[in-house]
Coordinates of C-alpha atoms and ligand atoms in Angstrom, one line a residue:
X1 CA 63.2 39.1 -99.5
X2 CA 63.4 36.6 -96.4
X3 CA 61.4 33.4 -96.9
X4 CA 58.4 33.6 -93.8
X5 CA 58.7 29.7 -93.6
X6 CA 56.9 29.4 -90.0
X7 CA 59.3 26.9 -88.5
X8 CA 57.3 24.1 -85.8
X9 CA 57.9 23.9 -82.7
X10 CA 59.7 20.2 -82.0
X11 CA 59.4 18.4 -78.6
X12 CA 61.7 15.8 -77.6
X13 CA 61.5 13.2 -74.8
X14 CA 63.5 14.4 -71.7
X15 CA 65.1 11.0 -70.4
X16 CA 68.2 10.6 -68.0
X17 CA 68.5 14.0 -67.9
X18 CA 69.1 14.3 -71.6
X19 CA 66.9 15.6 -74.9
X20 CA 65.9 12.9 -77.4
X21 CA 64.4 12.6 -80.3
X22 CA 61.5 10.2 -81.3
X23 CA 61.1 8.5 -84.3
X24 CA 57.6 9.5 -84.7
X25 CA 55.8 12.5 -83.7
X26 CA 51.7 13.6 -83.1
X27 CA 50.6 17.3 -84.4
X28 CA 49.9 19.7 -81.9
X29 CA 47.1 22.3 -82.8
X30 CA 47.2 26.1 -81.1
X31 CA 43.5 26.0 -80.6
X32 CA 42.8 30.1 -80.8
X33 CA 43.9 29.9 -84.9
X34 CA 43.9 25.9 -85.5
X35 CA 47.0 25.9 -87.2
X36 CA 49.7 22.7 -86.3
X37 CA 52.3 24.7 -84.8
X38 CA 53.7 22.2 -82.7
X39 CA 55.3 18.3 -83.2
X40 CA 55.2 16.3 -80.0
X41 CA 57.2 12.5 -79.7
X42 CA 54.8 10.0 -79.8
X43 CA 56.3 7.4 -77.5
X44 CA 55.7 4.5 -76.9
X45 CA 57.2 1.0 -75.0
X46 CA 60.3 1.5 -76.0
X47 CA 60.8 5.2 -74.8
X48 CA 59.0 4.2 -71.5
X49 CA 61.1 1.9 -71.4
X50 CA 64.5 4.2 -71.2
X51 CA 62.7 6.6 -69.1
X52 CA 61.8 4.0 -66.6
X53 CA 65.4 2.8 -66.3
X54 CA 67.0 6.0 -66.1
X55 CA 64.2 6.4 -63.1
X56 CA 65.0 3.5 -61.7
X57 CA 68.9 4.0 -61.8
X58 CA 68.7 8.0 -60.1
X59 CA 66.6 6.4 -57.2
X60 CA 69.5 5.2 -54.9
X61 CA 71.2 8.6 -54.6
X62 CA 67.8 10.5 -54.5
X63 CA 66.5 9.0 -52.3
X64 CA 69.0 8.8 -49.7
X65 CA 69.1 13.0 -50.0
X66 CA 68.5 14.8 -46.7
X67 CA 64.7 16.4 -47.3
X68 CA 66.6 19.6 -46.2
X69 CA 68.8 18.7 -50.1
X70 CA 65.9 17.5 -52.2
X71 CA 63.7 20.8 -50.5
X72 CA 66.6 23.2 -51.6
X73 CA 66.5 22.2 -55.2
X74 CA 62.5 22.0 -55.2
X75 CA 63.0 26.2 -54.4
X76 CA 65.8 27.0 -57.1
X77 CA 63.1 25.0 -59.6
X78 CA 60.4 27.5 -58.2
X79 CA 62.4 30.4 -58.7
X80 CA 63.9 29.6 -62.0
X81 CA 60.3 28.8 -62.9
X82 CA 59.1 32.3 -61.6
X83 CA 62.0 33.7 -63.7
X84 CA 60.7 33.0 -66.8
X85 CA 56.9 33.0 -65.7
X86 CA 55.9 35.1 -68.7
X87 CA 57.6 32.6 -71.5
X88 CA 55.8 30.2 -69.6
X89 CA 52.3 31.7 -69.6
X90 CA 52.8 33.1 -73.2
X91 CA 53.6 29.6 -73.8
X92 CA 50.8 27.7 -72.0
X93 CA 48.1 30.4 -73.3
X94 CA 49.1 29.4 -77.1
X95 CA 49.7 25.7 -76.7
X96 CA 46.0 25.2 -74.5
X97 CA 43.9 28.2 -75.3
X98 CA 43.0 29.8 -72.5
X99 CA 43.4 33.3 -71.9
X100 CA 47.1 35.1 -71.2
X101 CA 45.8 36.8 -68.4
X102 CA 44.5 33.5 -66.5
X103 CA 48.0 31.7 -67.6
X104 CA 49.8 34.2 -65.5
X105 CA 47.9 34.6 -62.6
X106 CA 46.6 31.2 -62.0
X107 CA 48.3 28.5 -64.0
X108 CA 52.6 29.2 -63.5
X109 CA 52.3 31.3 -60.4
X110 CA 50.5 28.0 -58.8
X111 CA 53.1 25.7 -60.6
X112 CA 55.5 27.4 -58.8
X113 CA 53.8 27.4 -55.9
X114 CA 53.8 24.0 -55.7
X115 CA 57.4 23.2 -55.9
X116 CA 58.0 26.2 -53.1
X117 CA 55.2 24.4 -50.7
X118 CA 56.1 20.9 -50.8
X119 CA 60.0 22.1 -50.5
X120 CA 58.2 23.3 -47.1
X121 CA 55.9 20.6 -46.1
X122 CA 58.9 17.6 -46.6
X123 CA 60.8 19.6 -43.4
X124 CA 57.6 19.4 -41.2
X125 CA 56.7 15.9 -41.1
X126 CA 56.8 13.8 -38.1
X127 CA 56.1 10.3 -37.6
X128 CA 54.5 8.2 -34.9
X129 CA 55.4 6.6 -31.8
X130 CA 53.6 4.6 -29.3
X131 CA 54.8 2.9 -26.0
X132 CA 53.4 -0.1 -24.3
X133 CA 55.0 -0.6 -21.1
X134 CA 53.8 -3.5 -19.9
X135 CA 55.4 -5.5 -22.6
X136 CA 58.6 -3.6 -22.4
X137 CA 58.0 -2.2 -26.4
X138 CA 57.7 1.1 -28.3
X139 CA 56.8 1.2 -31.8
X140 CA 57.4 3.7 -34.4
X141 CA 56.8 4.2 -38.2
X142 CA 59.0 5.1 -40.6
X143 CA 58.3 6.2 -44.3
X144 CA 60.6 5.7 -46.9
X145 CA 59.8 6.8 -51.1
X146 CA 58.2 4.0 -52.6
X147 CA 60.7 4.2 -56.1
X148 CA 59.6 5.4 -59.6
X149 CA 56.2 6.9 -59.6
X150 CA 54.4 7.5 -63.0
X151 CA 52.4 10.6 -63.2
X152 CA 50.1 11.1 -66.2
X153 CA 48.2 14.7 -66.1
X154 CA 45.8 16.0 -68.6
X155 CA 44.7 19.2 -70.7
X156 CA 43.1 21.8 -69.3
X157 CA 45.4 23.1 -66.2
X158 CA 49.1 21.5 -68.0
X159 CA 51.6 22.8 -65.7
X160 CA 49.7 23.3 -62.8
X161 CA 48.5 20.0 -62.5
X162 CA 52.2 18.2 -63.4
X163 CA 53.8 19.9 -61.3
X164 CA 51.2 19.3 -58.3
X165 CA 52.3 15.9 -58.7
X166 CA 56.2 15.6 -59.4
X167 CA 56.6 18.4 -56.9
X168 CA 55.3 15.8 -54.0
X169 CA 56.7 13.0 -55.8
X170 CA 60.4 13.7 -56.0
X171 CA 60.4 16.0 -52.8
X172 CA 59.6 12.8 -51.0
X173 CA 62.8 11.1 -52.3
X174 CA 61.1 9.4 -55.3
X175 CA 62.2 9.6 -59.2
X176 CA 59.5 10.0 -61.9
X177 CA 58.0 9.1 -65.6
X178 CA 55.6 12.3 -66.2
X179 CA 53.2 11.6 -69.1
X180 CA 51.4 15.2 -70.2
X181 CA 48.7 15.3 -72.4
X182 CA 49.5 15.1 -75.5
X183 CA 47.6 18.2 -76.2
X184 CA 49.4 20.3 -74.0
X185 CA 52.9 19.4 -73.4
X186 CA 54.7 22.4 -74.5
X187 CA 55.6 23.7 -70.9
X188 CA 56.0 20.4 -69.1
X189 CA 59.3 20.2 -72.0
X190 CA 60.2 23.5 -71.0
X191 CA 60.7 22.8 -67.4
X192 CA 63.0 20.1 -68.6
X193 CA 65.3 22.7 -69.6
X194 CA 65.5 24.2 -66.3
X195 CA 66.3 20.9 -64.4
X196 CA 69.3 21.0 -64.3
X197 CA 70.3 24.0 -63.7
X198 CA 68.0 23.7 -60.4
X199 CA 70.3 21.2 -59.3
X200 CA 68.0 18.2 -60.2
X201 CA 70.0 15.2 -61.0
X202 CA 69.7 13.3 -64.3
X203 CA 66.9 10.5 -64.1
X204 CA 64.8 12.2 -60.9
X205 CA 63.0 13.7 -64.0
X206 CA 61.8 12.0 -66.9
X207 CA 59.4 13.5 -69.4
X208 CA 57.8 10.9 -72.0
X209 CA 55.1 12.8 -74.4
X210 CA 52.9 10.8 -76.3
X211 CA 49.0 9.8 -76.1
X212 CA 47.3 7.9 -73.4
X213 CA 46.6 4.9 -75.9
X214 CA 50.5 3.8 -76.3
X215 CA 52.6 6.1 -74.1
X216 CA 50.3 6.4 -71.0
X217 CA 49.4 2.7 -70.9
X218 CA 52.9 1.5 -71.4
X219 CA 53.7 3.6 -68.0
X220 CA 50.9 2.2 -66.5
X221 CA 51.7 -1.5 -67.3
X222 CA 55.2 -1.3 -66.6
X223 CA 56.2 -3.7 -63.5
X224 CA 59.0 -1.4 -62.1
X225 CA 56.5 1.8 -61.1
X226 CA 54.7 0.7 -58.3
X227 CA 52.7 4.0 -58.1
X228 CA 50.6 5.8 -60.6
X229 CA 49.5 9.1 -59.8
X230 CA 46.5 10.0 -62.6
X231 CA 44.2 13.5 -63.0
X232 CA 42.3 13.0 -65.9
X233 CA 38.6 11.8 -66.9
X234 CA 36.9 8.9 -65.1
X235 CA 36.7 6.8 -68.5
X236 CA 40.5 6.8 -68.5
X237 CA 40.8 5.8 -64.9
X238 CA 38.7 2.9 -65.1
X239 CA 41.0 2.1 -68.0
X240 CA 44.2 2.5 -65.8
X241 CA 42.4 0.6 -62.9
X242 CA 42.5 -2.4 -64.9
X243 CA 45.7 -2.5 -66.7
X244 CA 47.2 -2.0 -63.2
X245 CA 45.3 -4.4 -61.2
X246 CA 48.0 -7.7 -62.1
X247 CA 50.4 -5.1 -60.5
X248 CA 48.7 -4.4 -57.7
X249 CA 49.5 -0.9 -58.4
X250 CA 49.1 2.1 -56.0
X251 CA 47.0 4.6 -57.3
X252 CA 45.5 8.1 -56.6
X253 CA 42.6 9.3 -59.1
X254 CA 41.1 12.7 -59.6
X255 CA 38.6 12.4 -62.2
X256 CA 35.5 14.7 -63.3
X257 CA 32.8 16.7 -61.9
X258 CA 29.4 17.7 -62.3
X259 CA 29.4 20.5 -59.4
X260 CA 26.5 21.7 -58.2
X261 CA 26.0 25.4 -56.7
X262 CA 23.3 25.4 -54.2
X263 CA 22.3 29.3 -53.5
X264 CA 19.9 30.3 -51.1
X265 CA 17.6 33.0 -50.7
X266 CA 19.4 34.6 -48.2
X267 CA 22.2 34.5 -50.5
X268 CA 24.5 38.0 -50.6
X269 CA 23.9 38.0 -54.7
X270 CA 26.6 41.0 -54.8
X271 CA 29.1 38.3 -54.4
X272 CA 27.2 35.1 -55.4
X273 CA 26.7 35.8 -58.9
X274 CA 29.9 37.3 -59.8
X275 CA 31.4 34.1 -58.2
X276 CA 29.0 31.8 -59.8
X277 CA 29.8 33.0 -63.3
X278 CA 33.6 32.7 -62.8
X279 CA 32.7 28.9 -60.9
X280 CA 31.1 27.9 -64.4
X281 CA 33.4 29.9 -67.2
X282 CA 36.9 30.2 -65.8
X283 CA 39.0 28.7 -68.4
X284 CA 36.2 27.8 -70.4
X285 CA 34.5 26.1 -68.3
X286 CA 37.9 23.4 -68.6
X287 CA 38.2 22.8 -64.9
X288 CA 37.1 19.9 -63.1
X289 CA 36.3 21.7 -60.0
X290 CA 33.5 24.1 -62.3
X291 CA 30.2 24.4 -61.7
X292 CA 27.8 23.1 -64.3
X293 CA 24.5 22.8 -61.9
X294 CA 23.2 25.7 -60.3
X295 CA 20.3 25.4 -57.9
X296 CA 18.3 28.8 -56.7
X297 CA 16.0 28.8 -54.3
X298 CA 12.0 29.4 -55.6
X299 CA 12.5 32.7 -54.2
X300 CA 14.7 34.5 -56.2
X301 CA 15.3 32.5 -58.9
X302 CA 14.0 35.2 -61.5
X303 CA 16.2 37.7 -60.1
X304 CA 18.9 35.4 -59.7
X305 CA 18.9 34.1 -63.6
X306 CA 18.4 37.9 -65.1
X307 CA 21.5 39.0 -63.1
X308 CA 23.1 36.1 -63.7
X309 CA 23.0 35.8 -67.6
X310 CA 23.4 40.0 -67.5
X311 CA 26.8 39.1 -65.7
X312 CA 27.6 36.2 -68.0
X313 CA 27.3 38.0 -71.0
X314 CA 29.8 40.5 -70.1
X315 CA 32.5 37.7 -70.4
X316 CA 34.3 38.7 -73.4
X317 CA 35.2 35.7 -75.8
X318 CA 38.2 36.0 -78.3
X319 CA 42.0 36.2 -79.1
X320 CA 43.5 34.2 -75.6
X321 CA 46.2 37.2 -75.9
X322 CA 43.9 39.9 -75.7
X323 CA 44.4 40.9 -71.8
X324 CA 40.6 42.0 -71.6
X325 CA 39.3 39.0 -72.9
X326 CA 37.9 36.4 -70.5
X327 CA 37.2 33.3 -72.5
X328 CA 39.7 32.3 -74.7
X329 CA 39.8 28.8 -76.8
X330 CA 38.4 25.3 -76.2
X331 CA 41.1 22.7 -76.6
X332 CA 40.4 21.1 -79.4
X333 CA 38.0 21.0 -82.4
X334 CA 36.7 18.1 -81.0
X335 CA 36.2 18.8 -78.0
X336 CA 34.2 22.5 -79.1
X337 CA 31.8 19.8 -81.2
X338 CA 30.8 17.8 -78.0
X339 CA 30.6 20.5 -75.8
X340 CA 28.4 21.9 -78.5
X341 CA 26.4 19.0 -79.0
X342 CA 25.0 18.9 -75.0
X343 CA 23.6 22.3 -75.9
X344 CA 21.6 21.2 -79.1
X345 CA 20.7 17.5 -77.2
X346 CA 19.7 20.6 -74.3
X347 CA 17.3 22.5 -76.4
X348 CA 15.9 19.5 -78.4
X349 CA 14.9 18.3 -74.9
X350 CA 12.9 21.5 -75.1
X351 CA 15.8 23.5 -72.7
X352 CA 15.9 26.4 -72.8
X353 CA 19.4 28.4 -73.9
X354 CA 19.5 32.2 -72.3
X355 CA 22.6 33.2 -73.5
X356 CA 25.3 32.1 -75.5
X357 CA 26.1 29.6 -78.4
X358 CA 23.2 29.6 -80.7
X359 CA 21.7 32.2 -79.3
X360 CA 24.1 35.4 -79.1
X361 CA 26.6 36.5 -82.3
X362 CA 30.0 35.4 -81.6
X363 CA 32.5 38.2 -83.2
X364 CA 35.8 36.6 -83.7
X365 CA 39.0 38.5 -85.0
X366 CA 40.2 37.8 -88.5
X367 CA 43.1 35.4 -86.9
X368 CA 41.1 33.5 -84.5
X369 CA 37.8 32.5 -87.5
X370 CA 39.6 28.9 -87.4
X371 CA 39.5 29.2 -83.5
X372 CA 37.9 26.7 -81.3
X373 CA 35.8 29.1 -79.8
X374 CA 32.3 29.2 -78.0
X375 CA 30.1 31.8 -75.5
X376 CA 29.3 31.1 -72.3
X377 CA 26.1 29.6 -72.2
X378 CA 23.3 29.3 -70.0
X379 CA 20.3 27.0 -70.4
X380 CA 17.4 26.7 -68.5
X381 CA 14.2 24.8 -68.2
X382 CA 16.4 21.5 -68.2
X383 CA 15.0 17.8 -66.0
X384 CA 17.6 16.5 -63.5
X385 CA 18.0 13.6 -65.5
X386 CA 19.0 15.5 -68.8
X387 CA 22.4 14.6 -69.8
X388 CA 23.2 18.1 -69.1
X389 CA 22.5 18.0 -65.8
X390 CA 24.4 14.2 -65.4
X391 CA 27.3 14.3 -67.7
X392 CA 30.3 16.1 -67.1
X393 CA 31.0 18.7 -70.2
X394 CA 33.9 20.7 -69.6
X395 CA 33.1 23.6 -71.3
X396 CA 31.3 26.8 -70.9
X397 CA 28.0 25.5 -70.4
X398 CA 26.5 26.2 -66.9
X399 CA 22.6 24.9 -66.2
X400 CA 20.1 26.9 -63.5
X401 CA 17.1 25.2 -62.1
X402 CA 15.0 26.5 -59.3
X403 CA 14.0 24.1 -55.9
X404 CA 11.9 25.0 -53.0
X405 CA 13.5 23.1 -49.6
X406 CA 17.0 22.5 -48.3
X407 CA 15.9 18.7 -48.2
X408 CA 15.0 18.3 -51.8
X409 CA 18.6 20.5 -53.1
X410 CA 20.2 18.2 -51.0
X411 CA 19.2 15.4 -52.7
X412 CA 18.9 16.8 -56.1
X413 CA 22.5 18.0 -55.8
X414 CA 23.4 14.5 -54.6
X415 CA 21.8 13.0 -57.3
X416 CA 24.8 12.7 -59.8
X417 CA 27.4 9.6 -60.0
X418 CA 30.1 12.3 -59.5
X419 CA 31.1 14.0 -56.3
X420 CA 34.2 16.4 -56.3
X421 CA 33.4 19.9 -55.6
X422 CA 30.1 22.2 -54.3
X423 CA 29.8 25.6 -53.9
X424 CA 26.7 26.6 -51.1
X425 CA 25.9 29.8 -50.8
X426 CA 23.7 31.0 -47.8
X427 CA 24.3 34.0 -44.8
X428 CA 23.0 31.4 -42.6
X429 CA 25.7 29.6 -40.6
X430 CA 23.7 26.8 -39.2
X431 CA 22.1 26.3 -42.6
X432 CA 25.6 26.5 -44.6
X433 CA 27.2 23.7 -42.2
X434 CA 24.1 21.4 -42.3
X435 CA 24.2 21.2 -46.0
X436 CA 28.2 21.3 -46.2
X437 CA 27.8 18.1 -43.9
X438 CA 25.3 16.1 -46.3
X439 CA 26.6 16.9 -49.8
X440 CA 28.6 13.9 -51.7
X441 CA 31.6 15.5 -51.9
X442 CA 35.1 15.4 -52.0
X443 CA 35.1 19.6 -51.1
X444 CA 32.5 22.5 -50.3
X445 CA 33.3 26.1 -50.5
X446 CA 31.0 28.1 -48.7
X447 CA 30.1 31.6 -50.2
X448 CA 33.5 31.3 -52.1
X449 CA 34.6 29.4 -54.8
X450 CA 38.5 27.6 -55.7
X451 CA 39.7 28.9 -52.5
X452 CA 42.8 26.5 -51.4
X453 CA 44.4 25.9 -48.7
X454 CA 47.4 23.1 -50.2
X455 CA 47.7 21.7 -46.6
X456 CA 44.4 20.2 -47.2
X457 CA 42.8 17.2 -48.8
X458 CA 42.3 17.5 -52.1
X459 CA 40.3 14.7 -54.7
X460 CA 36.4 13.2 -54.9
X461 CA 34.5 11.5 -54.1
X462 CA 32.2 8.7 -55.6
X463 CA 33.0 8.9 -59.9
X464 CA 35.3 11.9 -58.8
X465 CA 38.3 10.0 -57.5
X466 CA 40.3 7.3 -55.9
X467 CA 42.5 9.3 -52.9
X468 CA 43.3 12.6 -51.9
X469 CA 46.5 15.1 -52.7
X470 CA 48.0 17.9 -50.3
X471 CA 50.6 18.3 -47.6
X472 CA 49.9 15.2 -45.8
X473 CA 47.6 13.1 -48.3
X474 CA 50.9 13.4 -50.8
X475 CA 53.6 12.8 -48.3
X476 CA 51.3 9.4 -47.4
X477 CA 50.8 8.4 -51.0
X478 CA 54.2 8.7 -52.2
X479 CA 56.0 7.1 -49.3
X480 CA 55.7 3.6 -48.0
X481 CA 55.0 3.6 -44.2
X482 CA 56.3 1.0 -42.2
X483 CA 55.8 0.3 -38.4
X484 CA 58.6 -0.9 -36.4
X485 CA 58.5 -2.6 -32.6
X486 CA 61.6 -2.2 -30.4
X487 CA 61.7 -4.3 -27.5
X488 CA 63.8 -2.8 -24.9
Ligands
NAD501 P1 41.8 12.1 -70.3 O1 41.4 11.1 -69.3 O2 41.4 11.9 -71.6 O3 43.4 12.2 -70.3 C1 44.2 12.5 -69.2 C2 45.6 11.9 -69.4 O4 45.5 10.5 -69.4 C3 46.3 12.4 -70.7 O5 47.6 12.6 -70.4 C4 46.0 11.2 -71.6 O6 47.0 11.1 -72.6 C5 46.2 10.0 -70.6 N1 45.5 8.8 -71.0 C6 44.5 8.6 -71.8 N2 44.2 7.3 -72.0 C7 45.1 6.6 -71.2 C8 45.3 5.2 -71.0 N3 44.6 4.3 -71.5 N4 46.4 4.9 -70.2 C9 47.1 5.8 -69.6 N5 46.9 7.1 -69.8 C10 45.9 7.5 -70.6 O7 41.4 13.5 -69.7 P2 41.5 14.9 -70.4 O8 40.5 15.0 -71.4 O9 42.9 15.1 -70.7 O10 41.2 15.9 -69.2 C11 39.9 16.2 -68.8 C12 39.4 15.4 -67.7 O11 40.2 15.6 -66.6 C13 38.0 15.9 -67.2 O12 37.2 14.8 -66.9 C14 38.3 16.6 -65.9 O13 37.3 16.7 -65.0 C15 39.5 15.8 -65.4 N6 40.2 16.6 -64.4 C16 40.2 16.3 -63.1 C17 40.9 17.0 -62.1 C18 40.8 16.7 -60.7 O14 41.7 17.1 -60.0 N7 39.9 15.9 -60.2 C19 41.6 18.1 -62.6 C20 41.6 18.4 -63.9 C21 41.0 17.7 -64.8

């Protein structure tokens, strides 16, 4: 009989356009069994070191490329990336947890949307001119990339979020040093392999996995990137703020959230509550632009929570490959104990849990007991001030609280350190604006939720963010402007 030895899946560090091996090498855990099936490089100064170089040498020739060159390869990397767009959802389901079906509907098709809409924006950009007559001058600007620009993504959106930022990065003419999480860096490795075949020269492209501790913080001290582009929590950033402040460093920060969802009582609930729970569970709750706070008005807050926890508990939680299963795995056993832990600190503040962990059985198939799995929960009765109404927890934990005027939501809604994204929902116009106008934050959707438009600023405000991403925001970030005066 065959031996069934389960052989691990090994990651090397993509550098100069070549595979290498690391010396040593972190565990990576697939989070709907727990079982190690994965061994990621755990790099450190020296391999940040090579990458940096290899960056540093492919920046001449990139960046003197045509934007009409660098946009053609951006495309063959989207479509070779939409070739194999199930291998890379099958891939990104088992490596982060989350379910199949989101993987390949939201996660790949939106990483390959972003290489095919910055190969777009690069061609439309114009710079500015002005005249002055009267001293015989015009002046213009002229952007040039800035040189090797160290992007350092995390967890809970792997691909997506990478290539969100090396898409703008190198269609602007700059070379890179990506740093994944070193939870999730099983697809970021396998767009290595398509690289070159899109036409990407060696060094544009380097990939160095390892943890933030030595890996992310030797990017972020080295002297030759000028520029690091960070999405992660705002602990980390503070972190990176300072150990690239004797650098002087450019950076753009998108941090956490603690969104609030204001409804109204002229609110069309038909659409609001199925929206609302997909704002506070999709992907477990794992993305920063969730909402975690939702505010009904007096009036039909007891309609509102029964049809909201009715809706909520037809989420079905289980194996991430099941295609009718909604919730799939937290990240990491870790991470299900803290996200666990707001809803015991919750309830021994005398909250109130309506649905969900603790409350409701949670069925699990035989594979998936070792899973790091949890409901989606709703608690109640909970004070503004509660650390589940403050603190950002990432999981599927949503909180509903009632309020009376559009002056007192306002300010509750305000009243976090955080400020990234709010959802208002109202069939009032005037109302909807009004309130869009005065919330602390970085975006609003109105009676929608994660809607994007890419040509638009994206990022937070206040403990949400340093900066904003999209068509214009990145092409400004990752290029150095310069203004010139001709005397004629
Ligand atoms: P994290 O801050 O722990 O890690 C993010 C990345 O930074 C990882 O690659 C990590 O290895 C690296 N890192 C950690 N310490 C570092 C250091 N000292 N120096 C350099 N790099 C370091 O965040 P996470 O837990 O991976 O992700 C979850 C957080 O990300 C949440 O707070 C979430 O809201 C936030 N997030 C924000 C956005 C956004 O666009 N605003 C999007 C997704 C996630």
């Amino acid at each position: 009989a065959m031996a069934h030895s389960k052989a691990l899946l090994v990651l090397e560090n993509f550098i100069g356009g070549k595979f290498i091996p690391c010396s040593s090498y972190i565990d990576s855990y697939n989070p709907s069994t727990g079982d190690v099936y994965c061994k990621v490089p755990d790099s450190g100064k020296e391999e940040v070191e090579a990458a940096v170089k290899a960056a540093k040498d492919a920046f001449p020739i990139w960046s003197s490329k045509s934007p009409l060159e660098r946009s053609r390869i951006l495309n063959k990397l989207a479509d070779l990336i939409e070739h194999d767009l199930e291998a890379f959802a099958q891939a990104e389901s088992k490596d982060q947890g989350k379910t199949i079906t989101f993987a390949r509907t939201v996660d790949i098709p939106r990483a390959v949307h972003n290489f095919r809409f910055f190969a777009s924006s690069i061609l439309h950009h114009v710079t500015e001119c002005t005249e002055m007559p009267a001293m015989g001058c015009m002046h213009y600007t002229s952007r040039a990339p800035v040189g090797v620009a160290g992007l350092i993504s995390p967890w809970n959106l792997p691909l997506y979020l990478l290539t969100w930022k090396i898409a703008p990065a190198i269609a602007c003419g700059n070379t890179v040093v990506a740093k994944p999480s070193e939870m999730t860096s099983v697809t970021a490795w396998m767009m290595c392999k398509l690289l070159e075949k899109a036409g990407v020269p060696p060094g544009v492209v380097n990939v160095v996995f390892g943890t933030g501790a030595k890996a992310g913080e030797a990017l972020v001290c080295h002297p030759d990137v000028p520029l690091i582009s960070f999405t992660g929590s705002t602990l980390t950033a503070q972190r990176i703020t300072e150990k690239s402040a004797p650098h002087c460093k450019r950076l753009s920060l998108e941090l956490g959230g603690k969104n609030p969802a204001i409804i109204f009582d002229d609110a069309d609930l038909s659409q609001c509550i199925p929206n609302t729970v997909r704002s506070s569970f999709a992907n477990q709750g794992e993305i920063c632009l969730c909402t975690s706070r939702i505010f009904v008005q007096r009036g039909i807050y007891n309609e509102f929570l029964k049809r909201f926890v009715a809706e909520a508990k037809k989420w079905k939680t289980g194996n991430p490959s099941d295609p009718t299963v909604n919730v799939g795995a937290l990240i990491s056993k870790e991470h299900l104990e803290k996200v666990r832990n707001y809803v015991k600190k919750a309830q021994a503040e005398g909250a109130r849990v309506l649905c969900g962990e603790g409350v409701d059985p949670l069925a699990l198939p035989s594979g998936n007991q070792k899973g790091y799995f949890m409901l989606p929960t709703v608690i109640t009765e909970v004070k503004d001030e509660s650390c589940c109404m403050q603190e950002e927890i990432f999981g599927p934990v949503t909180c509903v609280v009632a309020f009376d005027t559009e002056e007192e939501v306002i300010k509750r809604a305000n009243g976090v350190k955080y400020g990234l994204a709010a959802t208002v929902w109202s069939g009032n116009v005037g109302r909807v604006h009004r309130v869009a106008h005065r919330l602390q934050s970085g975006l609003v959707w109105t009676n929608c939720w994660l809607v994007r438009d890419l040509n638009l600023p994206f990022g937070g405000m206040k403990a949400s963010g340093i900066g904003r991403e999209g068509a214009k925001d990145s092409y400004e970030f990752f290029t150095e402007v310069k203004t010139i005066t001709i005397k004629h």
